[in-house]
Structure formats: structure tokens, C-alpha cells
Short mmCIF file of C-alpha atoms and ligand atoms in Angstrom, two decimals:
data_model
loop_
_atom_site.label_atom_id
_atom_site.label_comp_id
_atom_site.label_asym_id
_atom_site.label_seq_id
_atom_site.Cartn_x
_atom_site.Cartn_y
_atom_site.Cartn_z
CA UNK I 26 10.42 -14.61 -22.89
CA UNK I 27 8.70 -14.44 -19.48
CA UNK I 28 7.90 -18.15 -19.71
CA UNK I 29 11.59 -19.06 -20.02
CA UNK I 30 13.46 -20.64 -17.14
CA UNK I 31 15.78 -18.51 -15.05
CA UNK I 32 18.74 -20.47 -16.45
CA UNK I 33 17.60 -19.61 -19.97
CA UNK I 34 16.94 -15.95 -19.09
CA UNK I 35 20.43 -15.67 -17.62
CA UNK I 36 21.84 -17.05 -20.87
CA UNK I 37 19.65 -14.81 -23.00
CA UNK I 38 20.81 -11.76 -21.06
CA UNK I 39 24.47 -12.75 -21.15
CA UNK I 40 24.36 -13.58 -24.88
CA UNK I 41 22.64 -10.23 -25.57
CA UNK I 42 19.58 -11.88 -27.14
CA UNK I 43 17.66 -9.27 -25.14
CA UNK I 44 18.54 -6.61 -22.62
CA UNK I 45 17.48 -6.40 -18.99
CA UNK I 46 15.47 -3.33 -19.97
CA UNK I 47 13.56 -5.37 -22.58
CA UNK I 48 12.92 -8.13 -20.06
CA UNK I 49 11.68 -5.72 -17.41
CA UNK I 50 9.55 -3.90 -19.99
CA UNK I 51 8.02 -7.22 -21.03
CA UNK I 52 7.22 -7.97 -17.40
CA UNK I 53 5.64 -4.54 -16.89
CA UNK I 54 3.57 -4.94 -20.07
CA UNK I 55 2.34 -8.33 -18.91
CA UNK I 56 1.42 -6.87 -15.52
CA UNK I 57 -0.48 -4.10 -17.30
CA UNK I 58 -2.42 -6.65 -19.29
CA UNK I 59 -3.10 -9.18 -16.48
CA UNK I 60 -3.25 -7.33 -13.18
CA UNK I 61 -6.62 -5.70 -13.80
CA UNK I 62 -8.12 -9.20 -14.04
CA UNK I 63 -6.12 -11.00 -11.35
CA UNK I 64 -5.42 -8.27 -8.76
CA UNK I 65 -2.16 -10.05 -7.96
CA UNK I 66 -0.14 -6.91 -7.28
CA UNK I 67 -0.93 -4.06 -4.91
CA UNK I 68 1.91 -1.84 -6.08
CA UNK I 69 3.82 -1.74 -9.37
CA UNK I 70 7.19 0.05 -9.44
CA UNK I 71 7.98 0.76 -13.12
CA UNK I 72 10.27 3.79 -12.59
CA UNK I 73 12.68 2.19 -10.13
CA UNK I 74 12.53 -1.12 -12.05
CA UNK I 75 13.63 0.54 -15.29
CA UNK I 76 16.44 2.41 -13.54
CA UNK I 77 17.59 -0.93 -12.05
CA UNK I 78 17.28 -2.57 -15.50
CA UNK I 79 19.60 -0.01 -17.05
CA UNK I 80 22.10 -0.58 -14.23
CA UNK I 81 21.78 -4.34 -14.84
CA UNK I 82 22.53 -3.82 -18.54
CA UNK I 83 25.66 -1.87 -17.61
CA UNK I 84 26.78 -4.67 -15.26
CA UNK I 85 26.11 -7.27 -17.94
CA UNK I 86 28.11 -5.29 -20.49
CA UNK I 87 30.97 -4.95 -18.01
CA UNK I 88 30.90 -8.71 -17.40
CA UNK I 89 30.46 -8.46 -13.64
CA UNK I 90 26.79 -9.36 -13.41
CA UNK I 91 25.59 -11.10 -10.22
CA UNK I 92 23.59 -14.35 -10.36
CA UNK I 93 20.11 -12.92 -10.86
CA UNK I 94 21.16 -9.83 -12.76
CA UNK I 95 18.24 -8.36 -14.69
CA UNK I 96 15.65 -10.97 -13.61
CA UNK I 97 12.34 -9.33 -12.63
CA UNK I 98 10.53 -10.44 -9.49
CA UNK I 99 7.80 -9.38 -7.08
CA UNK I 100 7.94 -9.40 -3.29
CA UNK I 101 5.00 -10.32 -1.13
CA UNK I 102 3.72 -7.12 0.42
CA UNK I 103 4.83 -8.08 3.93
CA UNK I 104 8.53 -7.63 3.09
CA UNK I 105 9.64 -4.10 3.85
CA UNK I 106 10.90 -2.19 0.82
CA UNK I 107 12.73 1.07 1.40
CA UNK I 108 10.60 3.93 0.09
CA UNK I 109 7.97 1.61 -1.40
CA UNK I 110 4.52 1.04 0.08
CA UNK I 111 4.37 -2.12 2.25
CA UNK I 112 0.75 -2.75 3.22
CA UNK I 113 0.60 -6.36 4.43
CA UNK I 114 -2.73 -6.37 2.62
CA UNK I 115 -4.20 -4.31 5.45
CA UNK I 116 -6.01 -1.02 5.83
CA UNK I 117 -3.90 -0.66 8.97
CA UNK I 118 -0.75 -0.26 6.85
CA UNK I 119 -2.42 1.09 3.71
CA UNK I 120 -0.02 4.06 3.70
CA UNK I 121 3.03 2.57 5.40
CA UNK I 122 6.26 3.34 3.55
CA UNK I 123 9.22 1.70 5.31
CA UNK I 124 12.50 3.54 5.70
CA UNK I 125 14.51 0.35 5.28
CA UNK I 126 14.66 -2.90 3.29
CA UNK I 127 13.98 -6.38 4.65
CA UNK I 128 17.08 -8.57 4.44
CA UNK I 129 15.24 -10.65 1.81
CA UNK I 130 14.57 -7.72 -0.49
CA UNK I 131 18.08 -6.35 0.06
CA UNK I 132 19.67 -9.74 -0.72
CA UNK I 133 17.53 -10.23 -3.83
CA UNK I 134 18.59 -6.80 -5.09
CA UNK I 135 22.26 -7.33 -4.31
CA UNK I 136 22.10 -10.50 -6.43
CA UNK I 137 20.77 -8.40 -9.28
CA UNK I 138 17.03 -9.24 -9.18
CA UNK I 139 14.76 -6.35 -10.12
CA UNK I 140 11.64 -5.59 -8.11
CA UNK I 141 8.71 -4.78 -10.37
CA UNK I 142 6.01 -4.79 -7.72
CA UNK I 143 4.56 -5.88 -4.38
CA UNK I 144 2.18 -8.82 -4.28
CA UNK I 145 -1.33 -8.94 -2.83
CA UNK I 146 -2.05 -11.22 0.14
CA UNK I 147 -4.41 -12.02 2.95
CA UNK I 148 -4.23 -9.36 5.65
CA UNK I 149 -1.07 -9.85 7.72
CA UNK I 150 -0.67 -13.26 5.98
CA UNK I 151 -3.67 -14.69 7.81
CA UNK I 152 -5.69 -16.80 5.44
CA UNK I 153 -5.66 -19.59 2.90
CA UNK I 154 -7.44 -17.92 0.00
CA UNK I 155 -6.26 -14.33 -0.53
CA UNK I 156 -9.82 -13.16 0.10
CA UNK I 157 -9.08 -11.41 3.43
CA UNK I 158 -7.04 -8.52 2.12
CA UNK I 159 -7.98 -4.85 2.18
CA UNK I 160 -6.99 -4.59 -1.49
CA UNK I 161 -9.50 -7.15 -2.72
CA UNK I 162 -9.65 -10.76 -3.76
CA UNK I 163 -6.85 -12.23 -5.90
CA UNK I 164 -8.05 -14.44 -8.74
CA UNK I 165 -6.57 -17.75 -9.81
CA UNK I 166 -5.09 -17.49 -13.34
CA UNK I 167 -6.47 -20.99 -14.10
CA UNK I 168 -10.04 -20.03 -13.30
CA UNK I 169 -10.94 -16.48 -12.34
CA UNK I 170 -13.88 -17.68 -10.26
CA UNK I 171 -11.50 -19.55 -7.95
CA UNK I 172 -9.06 -18.46 -5.25
CA UNK I 173 -5.31 -18.66 -5.87
CA UNK I 174 -4.79 -19.98 -2.33
CA UNK I 175 -3.28 -17.95 0.42
CA UNK I 176 -1.90 -16.08 2.02
CA UNK I 177 0.70 -15.57 -0.74
CA UNK I 178 -1.95 -15.71 -3.50
CA UNK I 179 -0.64 -12.58 -5.24
CA UNK I 180 2.91 -13.95 -5.52
CA UNK I 181 1.63 -17.29 -6.85
CA UNK I 182 -0.81 -15.75 -9.34
CA UNK I 183 1.91 -13.37 -10.61
CA UNK I 184 4.25 -16.28 -11.39
CA UNK I 185 1.50 -18.52 -12.84
CA UNK I 186 0.29 -15.72 -15.10
CA UNK I 187 3.87 -15.09 -16.30
CA UNK I 188 4.05 -11.54 -14.98
CA UNK I 189 7.41 -12.47 -13.43
CA UNK I 190 9.54 -15.64 -13.36
CA UNK I 191 10.15 -15.41 -9.60
CA UNK I 192 8.48 -14.19 -6.42
CA UNK I 193 9.21 -14.09 -2.73
CA UNK I 194 6.56 -15.14 -0.24
CA UNK I 195 6.23 -16.12 3.40
CA UNK I 196 4.93 -19.31 4.98
CA UNK I 197 3.62 -19.51 8.55
CA UNK I 198 1.35 -22.52 8.06
CA UNK I 199 1.34 -23.20 4.33
CA UNK I 200 1.17 -19.79 2.68
CA UNK I 201 3.82 -20.61 0.10
CA UNK I 202 3.05 -24.27 -0.57
CA UNK I 203 -0.75 -24.12 -0.79
CA UNK I 204 -0.95 -21.18 -3.26
CA UNK I 205 1.86 -22.79 -5.27
CA UNK I 206 -0.27 -25.96 -5.45
CA UNK I 207 -3.45 -24.04 -6.38
CA UNK I 208 -1.68 -22.05 -9.12
CA UNK I 209 0.39 -24.90 -10.60
CA UNK I 210 3.85 -23.56 -9.72
CA UNK I 211 6.74 -24.57 -7.45
CA UNK I 212 7.02 -23.02 -4.00
CA UNK I 213 9.44 -23.67 -1.20
CA UNK I 214 9.46 -22.87 2.49
CA UNK I 215 12.96 -23.59 3.83
CA UNK I 216 13.91 -24.59 7.37
CA UNK I 217 13.11 -22.10 10.12
CA UNK I 218 16.19 -19.89 10.43
CA UNK I 219 17.50 -20.43 6.89
CA UNK I 220 16.34 -16.98 5.71
CA UNK I 221 16.39 -13.84 7.81
CA UNK I 222 13.03 -12.55 9.01
CA UNK I 223 14.41 -9.05 9.49
CA UNK I 224 11.93 -6.68 7.84
CA UNK I 225 9.34 -9.41 7.23
CA UNK I 226 6.33 -8.02 9.08
CA UNK I 227 5.62 -10.49 11.87
CA UNK I 228 2.52 -12.66 12.01
CA UNK I 229 3.56 -15.58 14.28
CA UNK I 230 7.28 -15.28 14.88
CA UNK I 231 8.05 -18.88 15.87
CA UNK I 232 6.42 -20.15 12.66
CA UNK I 233 7.06 -17.43 10.05
CA UNK I 234 9.62 -18.21 7.39
CA UNK I 235 10.38 -16.47 4.11
CA UNK I 236 10.62 -18.52 0.93
CA UNK I 237 10.44 -18.60 -2.82
CA UNK I 238 8.13 -19.28 -5.76
CA UNK I 239 8.92 -19.98 -9.40
CA UNK I 240 7.86 -22.14 -12.32
CA UNK I 241 10.40 -24.85 -11.49
CA UNK I 242 12.53 -26.18 -8.64
CA UNK I 243 15.58 -25.02 -10.56
CA UNK I 244 14.29 -21.44 -10.68
CA UNK I 245 13.46 -21.58 -6.97
CA UNK I 246 17.01 -22.80 -6.26
CA UNK I 247 18.49 -19.59 -7.70
CA UNK I 248 16.32 -17.29 -5.62
CA UNK I 249 16.70 -19.39 -2.48
CA UNK I 250 20.46 -19.23 -2.75
CA UNK I 251 20.31 -15.45 -3.20
CA UNK I 252 18.14 -14.68 -0.17
CA UNK I 253 19.33 -17.30 2.36
CA UNK I 254 21.95 -16.92 5.02
CA UNK I 255 22.79 -15.81 8.53
CA UNK I 256 21.81 -12.28 9.45
CA UNK I 257 22.91 -10.62 12.68
CA UNK I 258 19.67 -8.60 12.52
CA UNK I 259 17.56 -11.75 13.08
CA UNK I 260 18.56 -13.68 16.18
CA UNK I 261 16.66 -16.75 14.94
CA UNK I 262 18.56 -16.93 11.65
CA UNK I 263 20.99 -19.81 11.63
CA UNK I 264 24.77 -19.54 11.32
CA UNK I 265 25.30 -22.22 8.73
CA UNK I 266 26.78 -21.93 5.25
CA UNK I 267 24.31 -21.60 2.37
CA UNK I 268 24.56 -24.47 -0.08
CA UNK I 269 24.88 -23.89 -3.80
CA UNK I 270 21.32 -25.06 -4.53
CA UNK I 271 21.39 -24.66 -8.34
CA UNK I 272 24.65 -26.64 -8.51
CA UNK I 273 23.19 -29.53 -6.53
CA UNK I 274 20.13 -30.38 -8.62
CA UNK I 275 21.68 -33.29 -10.47
CA UNK I 276 21.65 -35.98 -7.78
CA UNK I 277 20.29 -39.49 -8.20
CA UNK I 278 17.16 -40.85 -6.58
CA UNK I 279 18.41 -44.42 -6.50
CA UNK I 280 18.02 -45.86 -3.03
CA UNK I 281 16.26 -42.78 -1.68
CA UNK I 282 13.47 -43.69 0.73
CA UNK I 283 10.37 -41.58 0.39
CA UNK I 284 7.88 -41.80 3.24
CA UNK I 285 4.16 -41.49 2.63
CA UNK I 286 2.76 -40.08 5.90
CA UNK I 287 -0.47 -42.03 6.27
CA UNK I 288 -2.78 -39.42 7.83
CA UNK I 289 -1.80 -36.89 5.15
CA UNK I 290 -3.34 -39.13 2.50
CA UNK I 291 -6.66 -39.56 4.29
CA UNK I 292 -9.78 -37.38 4.23
CA UNK I 293 -9.03 -35.65 0.96
CA UNK I 294 -10.54 -35.65 -2.51
CA UNK I 295 -9.62 -38.96 -4.11
CA UNK I 296 -8.68 -37.34 -7.43
CA UNK I 297 -6.14 -35.21 -5.54
CA UNK I 298 -4.68 -38.29 -3.85
CA UNK I 299 -4.50 -40.02 -7.27
CA UNK I 300 -2.62 -37.09 -8.79
CA UNK I 301 0.00 -37.12 -6.04
CA UNK I 302 0.19 -40.92 -6.21
CA UNK I 303 1.16 -40.44 -9.87
CA UNK I 304 4.06 -38.29 -8.65
CA UNK I 305 5.03 -41.03 -6.19
CA UNK I 306 4.97 -43.61 -9.00
CA UNK I 307 7.21 -41.39 -11.09
CA UNK I 308 9.69 -41.12 -8.22
CA UNK I 309 9.76 -44.92 -8.02
CA UNK I 310 10.57 -45.07 -11.74
CA UNK I 311 13.49 -42.75 -10.99
CA UNK I 312 14.81 -45.23 -8.43
CA UNK I 313 13.22 -44.13 -5.15
CA UNK I 314 11.57 -46.54 -2.76
CA UNK I 315 8.25 -45.76 -1.06
CA UNK I 316 7.62 -46.57 2.60
CA UNK I 317 4.55 -45.80 4.65
CA UNK I 318 5.21 -43.75 7.78
CA UNK I 319 2.99 -43.23 10.80
CA UNK I 320 2.40 -39.75 12.15
CA UNK I 321 0.44 -40.60 15.30
CA UNK I 322 -0.14 -36.99 16.37
CA UNK I 323 -1.08 -35.59 12.95
CA UNK I 324 -4.68 -34.97 13.99
CA UNK I 325 -3.49 -32.41 16.57
CA UNK I 326 -1.78 -30.20 14.02
CA UNK I 327 -4.55 -27.84 12.89
CA UNK I 328 -5.81 -27.00 16.38
CA UNK I 329 -2.29 -26.68 17.77
CA UNK I 330 -1.23 -24.45 14.91
CA UNK I 331 -4.24 -22.17 15.10
CA UNK I 332 -3.83 -21.74 18.81
CA UNK I 333 -0.13 -20.89 18.72
CA UNK I 334 -0.38 -18.75 15.58
CA UNK I 335 -3.26 -16.73 17.05
CA UNK I 336 -1.53 -16.31 20.41
CA UNK I 337 1.58 -14.99 18.70
CA UNK I 338 -0.39 -12.75 16.33
CA UNK I 339 -2.30 -11.19 19.22
CA UNK I 340 1.03 -10.17 20.68
CA UNK I 341 2.72 -9.13 17.41
CA UNK I 342 -0.24 -7.06 16.24
CA UNK I 343 -0.52 -5.13 19.51
CA UNK I 344 1.98 -2.64 18.06
CA UNK I 345 -0.72 -1.29 15.73
CA UNK I 346 -2.27 1.08 18.22
CA UNK I 347 -3.01 4.10 16.04
CA UNK I 348 -0.20 6.02 17.76
CA UNK I 349 3.05 4.88 16.26
CA UNK I 350 2.20 2.80 13.17
CA UNK I 351 -0.51 2.76 10.61
CA UNK I 352 -4.14 3.76 10.52
CA UNK I 353 -5.45 6.28 13.05
CA UNK I 354 -9.17 6.97 13.46
CA UNK I 355 -10.62 10.48 13.02
CA UNK I 356 -11.18 12.70 16.06
CA UNK I 357 -10.56 10.28 18.93
CA UNK I 358 -12.33 11.27 22.19
CA UNK I 359 -9.63 9.85 24.43
CA UNK I 360 -6.84 7.27 24.36
CA UNK I 361 -9.17 4.26 24.74
CA UNK I 362 -11.32 5.53 21.90
CA UNK I 363 -8.19 6.02 19.76
CA UNK I 364 -7.04 2.44 20.34
CA UNK I 365 -10.46 0.91 19.93
CA UNK I 366 -11.52 2.65 16.75
CA UNK I 367 -8.10 2.64 15.08
CA UNK I 368 -7.82 -1.12 15.55
CA UNK I 369 -11.50 -1.74 14.78
CA UNK I 370 -11.24 0.17 11.52
CA UNK I 371 -7.73 -0.93 10.56
CA UNK I 372 -8.13 -4.72 10.92
CA UNK I 373 -10.54 -6.93 8.97
CA UNK I 374 -12.95 -9.29 10.71
CA UNK I 375 -10.67 -12.33 10.40
CA UNK I 376 -7.70 -10.52 11.94
CA UNK I 377 -9.88 -9.30 14.80
CA UNK I 378 -11.17 -12.83 15.41
CA UNK I 379 -7.61 -14.13 15.65
CA UNK I 380 -6.46 -11.35 17.99
CA UNK I 381 -9.43 -12.06 20.27
CA UNK I 382 -8.89 -15.84 20.31
CA UNK I 383 -5.14 -15.42 20.80
CA UNK I 384 -5.53 -12.92 23.63
CA UNK I 385 -7.98 -15.24 25.36
CA UNK I 386 -5.62 -18.24 24.99
CA UNK I 387 -2.82 -16.24 26.64
CA UNK I 388 -4.91 -14.69 29.41
CA UNK I 389 -4.20 -15.42 33.02
CA UNK I 390 -6.17 -18.45 34.18
CA UNK I 391 -6.34 -19.92 30.66
CA UNK I 392 -2.76 -19.83 29.44
CA UNK I 393 -1.86 -23.29 30.82
CA UNK I 394 -5.00 -24.96 29.54
CA UNK I 395 -4.68 -23.51 26.02
CA UNK I 396 -1.27 -22.10 25.13
CA UNK I 397 0.68 -24.44 27.43
CA UNK I 398 -1.18 -27.46 26.10
CA UNK I 399 -0.63 -26.38 22.50
CA UNK I 400 3.09 -26.07 23.18
CA UNK I 401 3.15 -29.63 24.52
CA UNK I 402 1.27 -30.87 21.44
CA UNK I 403 3.76 -28.98 19.27
CA UNK I 404 6.56 -31.07 20.75
CA UNK I 405 4.67 -34.32 20.02
CA UNK I 406 4.06 -33.26 16.41
CA UNK I 407 7.70 -32.38 15.98
CA UNK I 408 8.78 -35.71 17.52
CA UNK I 409 6.58 -37.53 14.95
CA UNK I 410 8.78 -36.09 12.20
CA UNK I 411 12.00 -37.02 13.98
CA UNK I 412 10.74 -40.60 14.36
CA UNK I 413 9.52 -40.76 10.75
CA UNK I 414 12.85 -39.54 9.36
CA UNK I 415 14.52 -42.55 10.92
CA UNK I 416 12.68 -44.62 8.29
CA UNK I 417 12.84 -42.32 5.28
CA UNK I 418 14.93 -39.55 3.69
CA UNK I 419 11.99 -37.33 2.90
CA UNK I 420 8.20 -37.50 2.69
CA UNK I 421 5.60 -36.94 0.00
CA UNK I 422 1.97 -35.96 0.54
CA UNK I 423 -0.70 -33.93 -1.19
CA UNK I 424 -0.04 -30.25 -0.41
CA UNK I 425 -3.74 -29.45 0.11
CA UNK I 426 -6.84 -31.65 0.43
CA UNK I 427 -8.45 -30.21 -2.72
CA UNK I 428 -7.64 -28.15 -5.78
CA UNK I 429 -8.44 -24.41 -5.73
CA UNK I 430 -11.91 -23.76 -4.32
CA UNK I 431 -14.42 -21.16 -5.50
CA UNK I 432 -14.18 -17.55 -4.34
CA UNK I 433 -16.60 -17.14 -1.42
CA UNK I 434 -16.96 -20.88 -0.83
CA UNK I 435 -15.32 -20.93 2.60
CA UNK I 436 -15.42 -17.26 3.44
CA UNK I 437 -18.14 -17.46 6.04
CA UNK I 438 -16.84 -20.64 7.66
CA UNK I 439 -13.47 -20.03 9.33
CA UNK I 440 -13.11 -23.66 10.44
CA UNK I 441 -13.57 -24.98 6.88
CA UNK I 442 -10.92 -22.47 5.79
CA UNK I 443 -8.52 -23.59 8.54
CA UNK I 444 -8.94 -27.22 7.47
CA UNK I 445 -7.56 -26.33 4.03
CA UNK I 446 -4.20 -26.20 5.87
CA UNK I 447 -4.37 -29.71 7.31
CA UNK I 448 -1.30 -30.97 5.42
CA UNK I 449 0.91 -27.91 5.69
CA UNK I 450 0.82 -26.54 9.26
CA UNK I 451 2.71 -29.35 11.04
CA UNK I 452 5.81 -28.59 8.97
CA UNK I 453 5.92 -25.06 10.42
CA UNK I 454 5.29 -26.31 13.97
CA UNK I 455 8.40 -28.48 13.51
CA UNK I 456 10.38 -25.81 11.58
CA UNK I 457 11.14 -28.17 8.68
CA UNK I 458 11.74 -27.39 5.00
CA UNK I 459 9.08 -28.38 2.45
CA UNK I 460 8.11 -27.56 -1.09
CA UNK I 461 5.13 -28.01 -3.38
CA UNK I 462 5.60 -29.21 -6.95
CA UNK I 463 2.82 -29.57 -9.56
CA UNK I 464 1.31 -32.97 -10.33
CA UNK I 465 -1.18 -33.99 -13.00
CA UNK I 466 -4.20 -31.70 -13.07
CA UNK I 467 -7.66 -32.57 -11.81
CA UNK I 468 -10.52 -31.25 -13.97
CA UNK I 469 -8.29 -28.59 -15.48
CA UNK I 470 -7.05 -27.35 -12.10
CA UNK I 471 -3.51 -27.70 -10.74
CA UNK I 472 -2.72 -30.01 -7.81
CA UNK I 473 0.51 -29.98 -5.81
CA UNK I 474 2.56 -32.68 -4.14
CA UNK I 475 4.38 -31.67 -0.96
CA UNK I 476 7.92 -32.90 -0.33
CA UNK I 477 9.00 -32.55 3.31
CA UNK I 478 12.57 -33.06 4.50
CA UNK I 479 14.64 -33.07 7.68
CA UNK I 480 16.22 -29.82 8.90
CA UNK I 481 18.37 -28.09 6.29
CA UNK I 482 17.72 -30.68 3.58
CA UNK I 483 16.77 -27.91 1.10
CA UNK I 484 19.28 -29.21 -1.44
CA UNK I 485 17.88 -32.72 -1.38
CA UNK I 486 14.27 -31.48 -1.67
CA UNK I 487 15.11 -29.27 -4.63
CA UNK I 488 17.11 -32.07 -6.26
CA UNK I 489 14.21 -34.53 -5.98
CA UNK I 490 11.69 -31.98 -7.26
CA UNK I 491 14.04 -31.09 -10.13
CA UNK I 492 14.50 -34.74 -11.13
CA UNK I 493 10.72 -35.24 -11.03
CA UNK I 494 10.25 -32.12 -13.17
CA UNK I 495 12.89 -33.32 -15.65
CA UNK I 496 11.01 -36.60 -16.06
CA UNK I 497 7.54 -35.06 -16.41
CA UNK I 498 5.98 -31.88 -17.75
CA UNK I 499 3.36 -31.19 -15.09
CA UNK I 500 5.12 -28.01 -13.97
CA UNK I 501 5.12 -26.66 -17.54
CA UNK I 502 1.35 -26.47 -17.90
CA UNK I 503 0.27 -22.91 -18.51
CA UNK I 504 -3.14 -21.33 -17.88
CA UNK I 505 -4.82 -20.45 -21.17
CA UNK I 506 -4.95 -16.75 -20.39
CA UNK I 507 -1.18 -16.76 -19.81
CA UNK I 508 -0.15 -18.93 -22.76
N1 LIG Y 2020 -3.57 -20.36 6.31
C1 LIG Y 2020 -2.72 -20.26 7.46
C2 LIG Y 2020 -3.18 -19.16 8.38
O1 LIG Y 2020 -4.11 -18.50 8.03
C3 LIG Y 2020 -1.31 -20.06 7.06
C4 LIG Y 2020 -0.97 -18.67 6.69
C5 LIG Y 2020 0.47 -18.47 6.41
O2 LIG Y 2020 1.21 -19.44 6.20
N2 LIG Y 2020 0.87 -17.23 6.47
O3 LIG Y 2020 -2.67 -18.96 9.43
#
């Protein structure tokens, strides 16, 4: 039952083929069986989930069930959950229990979704492999020796292993799309401002955006609709009506121009490019037309992103001082000692590296040469997209340059790790929506194709992914352990 689509689960619940309690119990049983191996979840919340399931069954019986009534899901552990541990994968917040809900978790609940747990991640969402978290490495359900991608590796692994049909995640530079690609599921990062960031613990505020993961584009459409919308508590959320994404999946591809951004197809494993080319060919069969588009400033994206993201993280993470939030060292000698040791103990090496680089890039005497220059490059990168969208309606590229890599393979080489994000970071610099949808596998490992659209084209992206998924069965492949 956990492998069914959300549409089917909604039917099953409404037709009383099973109850919400049975569905949630199945999810909890699956978590019990799989989580020891995958380490996808940091916290499991069976008691509150079963209470919510019984309430869902009452709503279903009364015939006033909201859209996602009774559907289990997990939230990435950087979304605040009232009364439930929210660690951000960090020792710093290892015992942080928020007193309020993020807008995302509140919206999901008010649409009837049931939280069964909180998903593992790279510390403070910094990473591309889910190896940098205080709570240990997450394993890829397709091959336990490989990473699930990151930073939302726990959310992706939980969906791929059929613990839950849906998960929330966040994407600052690829953290939804790349793990979705590595785990063979669908993941969407909407336009900046589409979903409130209130209660999403900040990494790099001008890039962070919440989003969704599921087996299919259709499933993602339900959750996206539930959690999107203007929120007075986030001044960067956009006042614009939310479209009915599930109702708009049936469009036609005829005449749609799909741009292939040239640099995004270069310098990657050829088998990965072939797999995504097969997706492009399928889109042509459905009536789309392919055009090549230039992205002249694409080579600036990784360095620009890592500079801006690290500058913003150095500022956002300064709140963890051992006084107000999070970990505090034992017996501090004085205030300096308290700051130094609390932060030194609370943050992992990668987080510390980023805070140091970011602080340097913002320091007086260097800010113009580094941060100022990166902001100018950001504009050029964003202008590339504007120019490209004059020639096409959306773009297709490989999501990542390779399939899932081995655990430990890039751990000691931060630059190699950063390069895993070469095709995803520019989208965040420009604030655009994008999703990853599975293509044919390479050597038994999933590969994702990334669809990128103009601002607020979420409906069109989901429609195209849905049509592709209707015509193929790449998104229905299941890892053996989860079959
Ligand atoms: N891998 C990128 C980083 O480490 C992106 C992370 C994310 O999107 N949260 O910054």
C-alpha cells in the first residue's frame, strides 16, 4: 500500500479499503524494518502519528476530509515542529525542541498529512551526500555502500524505500533535486518565495527554498499545493495565488520548446548524458521540440554559489553562540571560551570551514573583491536564464554529473563535493523553479533529468514531468530491498 500513488491512497482511504490508522501503521512498520539499515530518519513520532491517524479516520467518516487526509509523510529535520526535536542534523541543535511549527509543517498538517518522523540531513543542509550530519551517514536504498545525495538524503531515502509516499525537503543549491536523482524519485524546488520559509532553519536565506519529494510528479503536485502560498510571517514569500497543481497535469506538449543548456551537458559521465537524452527523445515523441540554448556564464555558477551561500551561512549561524540556542560547552572559563568551545564542539568540520570562508569573504577590505563580485556574477547568471527563456519554454539537463557516488569517495575533498552541484546551483542563484524526474538507470543506479522553468511555472514543469512519467516507467523502478 505504501507504493501506491497519492491519488490511489486518497481513493483507498475514501472507499474504506483501509483506514488512515492502517496506513500510518504500515508506514511505521516499514520505518522499523528499514531505518536501522538506511538511517534516513532521526526521529520517529509514532504516538502523535497514531493520534492524528484516528482523527483522520473520523474526518474521513464524516466526509469532510482535507486533500491529504491520512497520508503519512516525513519532514526534513530543518523544519521546526512544535514539541518535536528539530536538530538540523547538528550536534548544535541535538536537543532543540521548537515551541512552534514552521509554516510548511503547519500547512501540511492542516491539509491532513500525518507526520511520522523527521528526516536525516547534512548538518544545517550543507552538503551533497548526507555524510556531514551529526546523526550519521544516510545510505542509498539502491546500494547501501553509496550516498543518497544531499543535503535532503534522509527525505529522499525515506520515499525511495517506501517508508512514506511523500516528504518535505529544502533546496539551497540542489538539496532536493540531487538526492531525488540519486534515489530515483521526483523532487521539486519551486520558485523562491512560493513557499514560506518561516520556521525553516536558515542556511543561506536568499537561496533557501522549501520543496517536495514523492514517487511521481503527480504526488509532488498534491504536497506542493498544500504547503505553498503567501505567509505574512515570511517577508520574502510572494503574494500570488497558488495554482491547482494536481488539476493541471493533463496539458499537451505539442509545440512546447525545450531548451538544452549546452554547458549543462558537458563534463559529465557520458552514460548519464545518454540517460537524460533518452528523456529528451521521449519528450520529442510527445510533441515537444528541442532547441540548444547558450548559458555563457554557466562556468561561474559553482564559485558564485559557494561564495554567497557561505557568506550568508556565516551570518545566519552566528546565532548559535552557546548562550541562547543549542549546545553549550562544559565549564566555560569566560565568555570567549564559551563561544569558542560551544561553536567548536557544536559544528562539524564542514560547517566550520564554511563559516570561516564566509566570514573572510564578508570582512572589511575583502567584501568588494569577493562578496561584491559574486553578487555581480549572480546577476549575469540570472540574466542567462532570462535570455534563454526567450528561446524556450523550459529547459532539460542532467540533474547531477554522475549517479550516486560511494560513501567516503568525496568526503576528504570539499571541492570535488562542491562540483557535484554544478548543474543545480545556478537555479537557486536565479530563484527559479526546477524539478528532477527519474530517467533510465545506469548500471543499476538511478539518474535524474532536471527540468527548469521561468518564474512561477511550477504547473508547467509538473505537467511536463507527469506526461513524461505517463509515457515511461522510469519513475516506477523500485530498489530491491524496498520491493
Ligand atoms: N550541496 C549544496 C551545499 O552544500 C546545496 C545544499 C542545499 O541545497 N541545501 O551548499
